[in-house]
Structure formats: structure tokens, C-alpha cells
CSV table of C-alpha atoms and ligand atoms in Angstrom, one decimal:
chain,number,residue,atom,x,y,z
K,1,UNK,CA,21.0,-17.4,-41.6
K,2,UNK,CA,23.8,-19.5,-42.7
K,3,UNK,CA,25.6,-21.5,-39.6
K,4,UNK,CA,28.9,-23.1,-40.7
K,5,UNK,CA,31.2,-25.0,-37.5
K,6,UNK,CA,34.9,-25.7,-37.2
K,7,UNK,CA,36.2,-28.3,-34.7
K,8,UNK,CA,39.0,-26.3,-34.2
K,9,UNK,CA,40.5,-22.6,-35.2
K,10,UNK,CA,43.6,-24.7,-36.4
K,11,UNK,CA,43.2,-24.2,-40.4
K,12,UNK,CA,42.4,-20.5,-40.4
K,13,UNK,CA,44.4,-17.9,-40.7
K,14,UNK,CA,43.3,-14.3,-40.2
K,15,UNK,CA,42.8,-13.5,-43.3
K,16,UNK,CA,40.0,-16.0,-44.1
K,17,UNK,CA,38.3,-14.5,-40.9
K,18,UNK,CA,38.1,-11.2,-41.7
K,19,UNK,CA,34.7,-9.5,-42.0
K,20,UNK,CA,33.3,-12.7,-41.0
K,21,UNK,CA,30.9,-13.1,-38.0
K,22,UNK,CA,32.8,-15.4,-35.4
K,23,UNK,CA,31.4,-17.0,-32.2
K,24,UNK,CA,34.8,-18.6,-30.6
K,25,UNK,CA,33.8,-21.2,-28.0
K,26,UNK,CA,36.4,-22.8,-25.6
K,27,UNK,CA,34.4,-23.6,-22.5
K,28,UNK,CA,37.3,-25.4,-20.5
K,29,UNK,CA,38.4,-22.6,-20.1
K,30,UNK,CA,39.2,-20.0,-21.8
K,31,UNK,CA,35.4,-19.1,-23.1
K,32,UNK,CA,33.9,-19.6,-19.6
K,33,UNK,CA,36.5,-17.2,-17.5
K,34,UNK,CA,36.5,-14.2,-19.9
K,35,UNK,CA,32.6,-14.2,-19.8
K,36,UNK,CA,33.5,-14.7,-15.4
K,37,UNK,CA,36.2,-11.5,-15.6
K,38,UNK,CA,33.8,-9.3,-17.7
K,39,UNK,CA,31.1,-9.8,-15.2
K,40,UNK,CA,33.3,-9.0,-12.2
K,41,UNK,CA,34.4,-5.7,-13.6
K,42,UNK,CA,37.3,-6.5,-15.7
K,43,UNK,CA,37.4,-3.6,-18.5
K,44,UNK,CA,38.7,-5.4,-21.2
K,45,UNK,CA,40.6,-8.7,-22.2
K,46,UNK,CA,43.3,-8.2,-25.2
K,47,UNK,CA,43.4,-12.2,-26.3
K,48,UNK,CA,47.0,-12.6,-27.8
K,49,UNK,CA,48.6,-15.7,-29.7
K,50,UNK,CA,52.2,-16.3,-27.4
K,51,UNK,CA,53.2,-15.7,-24.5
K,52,UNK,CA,55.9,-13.5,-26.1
K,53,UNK,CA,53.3,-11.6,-27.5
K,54,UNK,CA,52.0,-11.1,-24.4
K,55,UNK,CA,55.3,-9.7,-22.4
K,56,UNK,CA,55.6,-7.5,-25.5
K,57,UNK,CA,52.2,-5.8,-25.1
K,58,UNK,CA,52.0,-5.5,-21.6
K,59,UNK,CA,55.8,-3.8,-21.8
K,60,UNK,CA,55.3,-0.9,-19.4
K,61,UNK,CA,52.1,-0.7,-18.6
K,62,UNK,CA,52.7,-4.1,-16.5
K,63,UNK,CA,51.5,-3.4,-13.1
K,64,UNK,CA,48.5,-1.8,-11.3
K,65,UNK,CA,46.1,-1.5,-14.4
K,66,UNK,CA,47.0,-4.2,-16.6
K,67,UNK,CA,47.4,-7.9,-15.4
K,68,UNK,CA,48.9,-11.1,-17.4
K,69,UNK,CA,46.5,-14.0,-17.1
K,70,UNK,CA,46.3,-17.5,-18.4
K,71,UNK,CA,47.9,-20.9,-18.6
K,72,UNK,CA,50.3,-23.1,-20.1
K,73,UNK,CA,49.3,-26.9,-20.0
K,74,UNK,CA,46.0,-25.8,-18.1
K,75,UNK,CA,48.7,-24.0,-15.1
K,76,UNK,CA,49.8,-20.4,-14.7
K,77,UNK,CA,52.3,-19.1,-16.5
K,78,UNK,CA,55.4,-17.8,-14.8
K,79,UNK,CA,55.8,-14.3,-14.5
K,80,UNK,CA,52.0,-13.8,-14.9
K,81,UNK,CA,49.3,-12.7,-12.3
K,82,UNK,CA,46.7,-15.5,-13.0
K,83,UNK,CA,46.2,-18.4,-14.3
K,84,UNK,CA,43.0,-19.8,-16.3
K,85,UNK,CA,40.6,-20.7,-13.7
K,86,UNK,CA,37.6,-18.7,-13.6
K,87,UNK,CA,37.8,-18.7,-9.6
K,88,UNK,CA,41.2,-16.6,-9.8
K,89,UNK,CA,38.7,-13.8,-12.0
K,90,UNK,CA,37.2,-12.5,-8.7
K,91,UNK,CA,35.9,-9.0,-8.3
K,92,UNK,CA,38.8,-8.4,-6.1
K,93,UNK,CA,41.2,-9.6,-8.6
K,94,UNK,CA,40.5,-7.8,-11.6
K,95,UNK,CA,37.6,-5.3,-11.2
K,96,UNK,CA,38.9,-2.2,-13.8
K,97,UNK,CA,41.6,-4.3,-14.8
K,98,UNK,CA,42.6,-5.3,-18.6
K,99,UNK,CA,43.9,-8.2,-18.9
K,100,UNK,CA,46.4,-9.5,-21.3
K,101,UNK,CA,44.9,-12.7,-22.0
K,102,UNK,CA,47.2,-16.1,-23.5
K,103,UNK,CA,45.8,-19.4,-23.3
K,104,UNK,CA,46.5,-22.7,-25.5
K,105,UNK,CA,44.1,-22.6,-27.7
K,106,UNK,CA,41.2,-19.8,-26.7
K,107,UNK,CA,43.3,-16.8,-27.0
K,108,UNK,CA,44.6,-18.7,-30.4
K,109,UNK,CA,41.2,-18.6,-31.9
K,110,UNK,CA,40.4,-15.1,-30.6
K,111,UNK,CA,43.4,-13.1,-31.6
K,112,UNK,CA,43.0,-14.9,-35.6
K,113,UNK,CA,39.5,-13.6,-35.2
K,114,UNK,CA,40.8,-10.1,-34.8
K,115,UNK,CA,39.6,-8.7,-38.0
K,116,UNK,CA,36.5,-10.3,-38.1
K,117,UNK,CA,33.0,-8.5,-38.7
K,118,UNK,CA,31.9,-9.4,-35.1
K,119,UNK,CA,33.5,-11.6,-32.7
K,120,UNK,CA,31.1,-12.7,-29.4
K,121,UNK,CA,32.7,-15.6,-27.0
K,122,UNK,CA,30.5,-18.2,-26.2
K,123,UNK,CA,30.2,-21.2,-23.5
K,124,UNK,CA,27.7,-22.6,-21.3
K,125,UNK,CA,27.2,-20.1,-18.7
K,126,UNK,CA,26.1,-17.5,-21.1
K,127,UNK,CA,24.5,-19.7,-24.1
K,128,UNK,CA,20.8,-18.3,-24.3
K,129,UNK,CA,22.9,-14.5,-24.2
K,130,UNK,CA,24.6,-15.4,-27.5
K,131,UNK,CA,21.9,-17.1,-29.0
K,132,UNK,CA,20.0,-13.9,-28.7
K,133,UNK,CA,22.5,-12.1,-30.3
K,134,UNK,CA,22.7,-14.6,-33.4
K,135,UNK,CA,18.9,-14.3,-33.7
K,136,UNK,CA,19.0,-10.5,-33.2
K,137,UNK,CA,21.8,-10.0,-36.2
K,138,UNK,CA,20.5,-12.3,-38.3
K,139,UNK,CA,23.3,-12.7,-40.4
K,140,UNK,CA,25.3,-15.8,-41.3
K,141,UNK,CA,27.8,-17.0,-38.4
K,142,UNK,CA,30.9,-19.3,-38.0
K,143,UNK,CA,30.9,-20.9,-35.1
K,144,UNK,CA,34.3,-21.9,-33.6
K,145,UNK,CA,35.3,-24.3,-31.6
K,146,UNK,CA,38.8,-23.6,-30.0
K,147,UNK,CA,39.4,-27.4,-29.7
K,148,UNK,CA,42.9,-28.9,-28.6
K,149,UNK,CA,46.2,-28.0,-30.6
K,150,UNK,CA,48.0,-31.2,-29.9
K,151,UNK,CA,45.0,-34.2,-30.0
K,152,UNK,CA,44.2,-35.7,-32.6
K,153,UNK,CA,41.6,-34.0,-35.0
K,154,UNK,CA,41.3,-30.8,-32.5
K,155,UNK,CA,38.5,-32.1,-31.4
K,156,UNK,CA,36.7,-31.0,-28.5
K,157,UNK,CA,34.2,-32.5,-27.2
K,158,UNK,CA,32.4,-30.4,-24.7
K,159,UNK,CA,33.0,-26.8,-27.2
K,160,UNK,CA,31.1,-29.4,-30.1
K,161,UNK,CA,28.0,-29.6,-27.2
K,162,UNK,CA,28.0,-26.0,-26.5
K,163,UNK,CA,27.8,-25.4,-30.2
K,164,UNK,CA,25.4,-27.4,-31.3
K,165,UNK,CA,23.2,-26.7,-28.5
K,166,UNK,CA,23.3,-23.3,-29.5
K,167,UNK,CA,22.3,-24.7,-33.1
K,168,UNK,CA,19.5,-26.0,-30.8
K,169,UNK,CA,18.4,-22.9,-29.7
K,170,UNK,CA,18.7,-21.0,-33.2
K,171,UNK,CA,16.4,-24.1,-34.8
K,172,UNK,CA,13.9,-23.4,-31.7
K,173,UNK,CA,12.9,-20.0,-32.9
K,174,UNK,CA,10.5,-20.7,-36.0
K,175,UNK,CA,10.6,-17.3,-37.7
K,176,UNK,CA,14.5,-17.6,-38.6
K,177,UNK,CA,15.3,-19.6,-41.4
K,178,UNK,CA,18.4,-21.6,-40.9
K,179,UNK,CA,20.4,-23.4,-43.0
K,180,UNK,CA,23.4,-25.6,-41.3
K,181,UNK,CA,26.6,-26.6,-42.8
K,182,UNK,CA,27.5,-30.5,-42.2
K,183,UNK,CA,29.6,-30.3,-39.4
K,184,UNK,CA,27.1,-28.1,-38.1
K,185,UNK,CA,24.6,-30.6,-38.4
K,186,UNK,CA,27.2,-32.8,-36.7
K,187,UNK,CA,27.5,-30.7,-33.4
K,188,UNK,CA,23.9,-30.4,-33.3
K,189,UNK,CA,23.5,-34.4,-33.2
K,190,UNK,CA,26.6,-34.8,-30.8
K,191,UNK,CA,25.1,-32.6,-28.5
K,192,UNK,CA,21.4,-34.0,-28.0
K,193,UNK,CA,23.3,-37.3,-26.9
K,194,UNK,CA,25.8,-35.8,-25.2
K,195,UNK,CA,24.5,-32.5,-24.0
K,196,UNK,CA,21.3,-34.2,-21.5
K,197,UNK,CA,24.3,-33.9,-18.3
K,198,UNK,CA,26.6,-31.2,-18.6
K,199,UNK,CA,29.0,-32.2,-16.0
K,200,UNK,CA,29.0,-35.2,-16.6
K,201,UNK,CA,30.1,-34.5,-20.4
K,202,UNK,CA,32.7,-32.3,-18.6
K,203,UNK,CA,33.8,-34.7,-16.2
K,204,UNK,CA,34.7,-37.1,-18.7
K,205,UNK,CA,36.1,-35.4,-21.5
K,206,UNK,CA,39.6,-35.3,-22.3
K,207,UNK,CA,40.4,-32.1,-21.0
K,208,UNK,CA,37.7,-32.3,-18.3
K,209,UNK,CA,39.9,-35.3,-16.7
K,210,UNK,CA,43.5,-33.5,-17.1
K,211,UNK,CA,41.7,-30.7,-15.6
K,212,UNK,CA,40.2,-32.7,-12.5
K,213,UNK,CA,44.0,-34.5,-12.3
K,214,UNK,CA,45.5,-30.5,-12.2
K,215,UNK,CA,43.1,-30.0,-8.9
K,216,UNK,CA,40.7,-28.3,-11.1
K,217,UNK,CA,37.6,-30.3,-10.6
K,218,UNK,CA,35.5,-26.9,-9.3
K,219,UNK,CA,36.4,-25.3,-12.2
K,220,UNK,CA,34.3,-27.9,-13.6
K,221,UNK,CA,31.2,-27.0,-11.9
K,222,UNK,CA,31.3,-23.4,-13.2
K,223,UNK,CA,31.8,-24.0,-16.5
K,224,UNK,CA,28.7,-26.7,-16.5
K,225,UNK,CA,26.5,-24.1,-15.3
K,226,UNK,CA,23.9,-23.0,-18.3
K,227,UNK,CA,23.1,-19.0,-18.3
K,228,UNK,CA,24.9,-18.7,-15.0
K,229,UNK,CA,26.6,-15.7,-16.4
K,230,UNK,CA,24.2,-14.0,-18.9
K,231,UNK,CA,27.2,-11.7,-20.4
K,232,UNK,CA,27.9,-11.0,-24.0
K,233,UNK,CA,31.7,-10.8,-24.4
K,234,UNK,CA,32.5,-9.1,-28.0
K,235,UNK,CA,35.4,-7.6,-29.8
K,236,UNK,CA,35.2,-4.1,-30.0
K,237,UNK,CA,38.6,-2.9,-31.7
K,238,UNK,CA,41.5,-5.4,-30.4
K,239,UNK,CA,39.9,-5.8,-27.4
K,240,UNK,CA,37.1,-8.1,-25.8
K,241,UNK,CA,34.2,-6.0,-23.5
K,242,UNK,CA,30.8,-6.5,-22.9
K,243,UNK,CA,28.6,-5.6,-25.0
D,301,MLT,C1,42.8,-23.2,-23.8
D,301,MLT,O1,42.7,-22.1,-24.3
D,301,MLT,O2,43.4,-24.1,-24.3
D,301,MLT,C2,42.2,-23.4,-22.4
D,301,MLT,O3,41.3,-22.5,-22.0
D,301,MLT,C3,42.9,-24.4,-21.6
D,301,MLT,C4,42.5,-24.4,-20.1
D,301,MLT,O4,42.9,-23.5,-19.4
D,301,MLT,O5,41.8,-25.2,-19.6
């Protein structure tokens, strides 16, 4: 199995993801609340690029079945029903709900992974699920970060951690053979330093901060969780379910 690694979805286009197998990580937030919504009985998420995108789709069916979730600078957008914390994804709130789904940079990397081969969402909370999954296809992967659109580099810290600790995991299991691009091999380093306190890494990352300055400091706490929601979110058609 070959693993290659962006820092960020922002040089693809869809075209060069196509039949590809994709893991899109964005655990602050995006990642870590779809995997929260599919637990709680969500039926589907339909990732889109804009927020115009996402008034277009929804059109009619706006209402009872189908909410608008997601965030602008990490906060609701108007004229949607939720925002992008995972709390807002109760039961309650979206149980047999699909949910048109537009986030900065998450629902960015998601929607150009549209015509991939497979497309499984990844974060902390269900790690060891998607791990099994790469083991169990055996095939070569991408795995992408969702990073930030407007720092420098894209970078993301804690989506290079959850990455390469999934690296860690696929390097644990002896009978696969796998053979890591650099930046790969880069995750995987950044994330035995960096991946020993979760929350920590989370609390002081870039968007960990602007997300503790928003009031969003619990929102933390779920994402740090590891396995807490064992859930395989994939892409079946133009929507994401569980698998
Ligand atoms: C994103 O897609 O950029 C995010 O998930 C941002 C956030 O809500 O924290």
C-alpha cells in the first residue's frame, strides 16, 4: 500500500482526484462533526464548496427533511440551521435529517473528492475505524489534510497528527507492506512529538485558539477524544453515510 499526504486539498482539482482512494481529515471541525451527525442518526451529509452552492441545492426541499449546517469564520452562517460544532449535531437535531453541509475548508476538500474511488472522513474520534478500513482495502490511499485556506502553507497542525498517527497504525500491522510518500513520512514524525497530548496539541494550535477565543473550547474536548465515535463516514454517490 502506497500512502501519499497533502497539507492541504488546496492544489487539487477534481479531476486529479478521481478514482483515487481519499481519506479527507479536518478534525477542528469539520471531520469530527460529520462522524458526530452520522452517529446520531443523520441520513446523509451532501458536503458542497459555497454557500451559494448550498442555497441552490437545498432550493425547495429546505425545511423539515433537509437542514443547512456549517460555519463561516468557525460561526453559523446566516440563514442556516447549524453551525459547525459537533454539540449542535444532537440526536434531536438531526436524527433522519440530510444535511447540506458547507464549511471553510472541510466541505472544500470533500466536495473535490466527489469523483473519487472511495472517499472515508477521518479525525480523532474514529481513527482505529478508518485504519481498519485502509488495512481491510489494501489499496494505495491519499490522505488529505483539509488544512486552512488563508495561513500560510495550509498547514494544519492537528489534521498533520491525526494523519500520521494513522500512518502509525497502518506501520503497526506487520503483514501490510507500506511504502510512504515524504510528506507522509513528515506527518508521521510530527505526530509522535506532537501527538503524546491530544488536547493539548488542540489547545494550542492555530485554529484550536480562534476556536477557544469563539467560546468553542468544549468543542475541543470532543474532537481530542481517540475512538470516541467508532463510525466510518464514506461517500456513497454525492453523499456522505456510514458505511
Ligand atoms: C473548516 O472546514 O474549515 C472547519 O471545519 C472550520 C471549523 O468549523 O472549525
Amino acid at each position: 500500500m502506497k500512502v501519499e499526504l497533502s497539507f492541504s486539498s488546496a492544489q487539487f482539482d477534481e479531476l486529479q482526484l478521481r478514482e483515487k482512494n481519499i481519506i479527507v481529515i479536518d478534525v477542528l471541525r469539520a471531520s469530527t462533526t460529520i462522524a458526530v451527525a452520522l452517529k446520531n442518526g443523520a441520513r446523509e451529509i451532501i458536503p458542497v464548496a459555497s454557500v451559494e452552492s448550498a442555497v441552490k441545492i437545498s432550493g425547495s426541499l429546505f425545511g423539515e427533511v433537509t437542514l443547512r449546517g456549517g460555519e463561516r469564520n468557525g460561526k453559523i452562517i446566516e440563514g442556516f440551521n447549524l453551525g459547525n460544532s459537533p454539540l449542535e449535531y444532537s440526536e434531536t437535531a438531526v436524527k433522519g435529517k440530510s444535511i447540506i453541509y458547507c464549511t471553510t475548508n472541510g466541505s472544500v476538500a470533500m466536495a473535490k473528492s466527489r469523483y473519487a474511488r472511495t472517499l472515508a472522513i477521518g479525525s480523532f474520534v474514529n481513527l482505529s475505524t478508518v485504519t481498519s478500513f485502509m488495512q481491510e482495502e489494501n489499496k494505495d490511499f491519499n490522505l488529505i489534510c483539509a488544512g486552512r485556506i488563508n495561513s500560510i502553507g495550509n498547514f494544519s497542525l492537528e489534521d498533520a497528527v491525526c494523519a500520521g498517527m494513522i500512518i502509525q497504525n497502518l506501520l503497526k500491522n506487520e503483514s501490510l507492506s507500506v511504502e510512504l510518500s515524504d510528506s507522509a513520512k513528515a506527518a508521521h514524525a510530527i505526530s509522535k512529538t506532537f501527538g503524546r497530548s491530544i488536547l493539548k496539541m488542540l489547545k494550542t494550535s492555530e485554529h484550536g485558539k480562534y476556536l477557544i477565543e469563539l467560546g468553542f473550547a468544549d468543542d475541543l474536548k470532543i474532537c481530542a477524544q481517540l475512538d470516541s465515535v467508532p463510525v466510518l463516514p464514506v461517500l456513497a454517490g454525492t453523499v456522505i453515510k456510514l458505511k
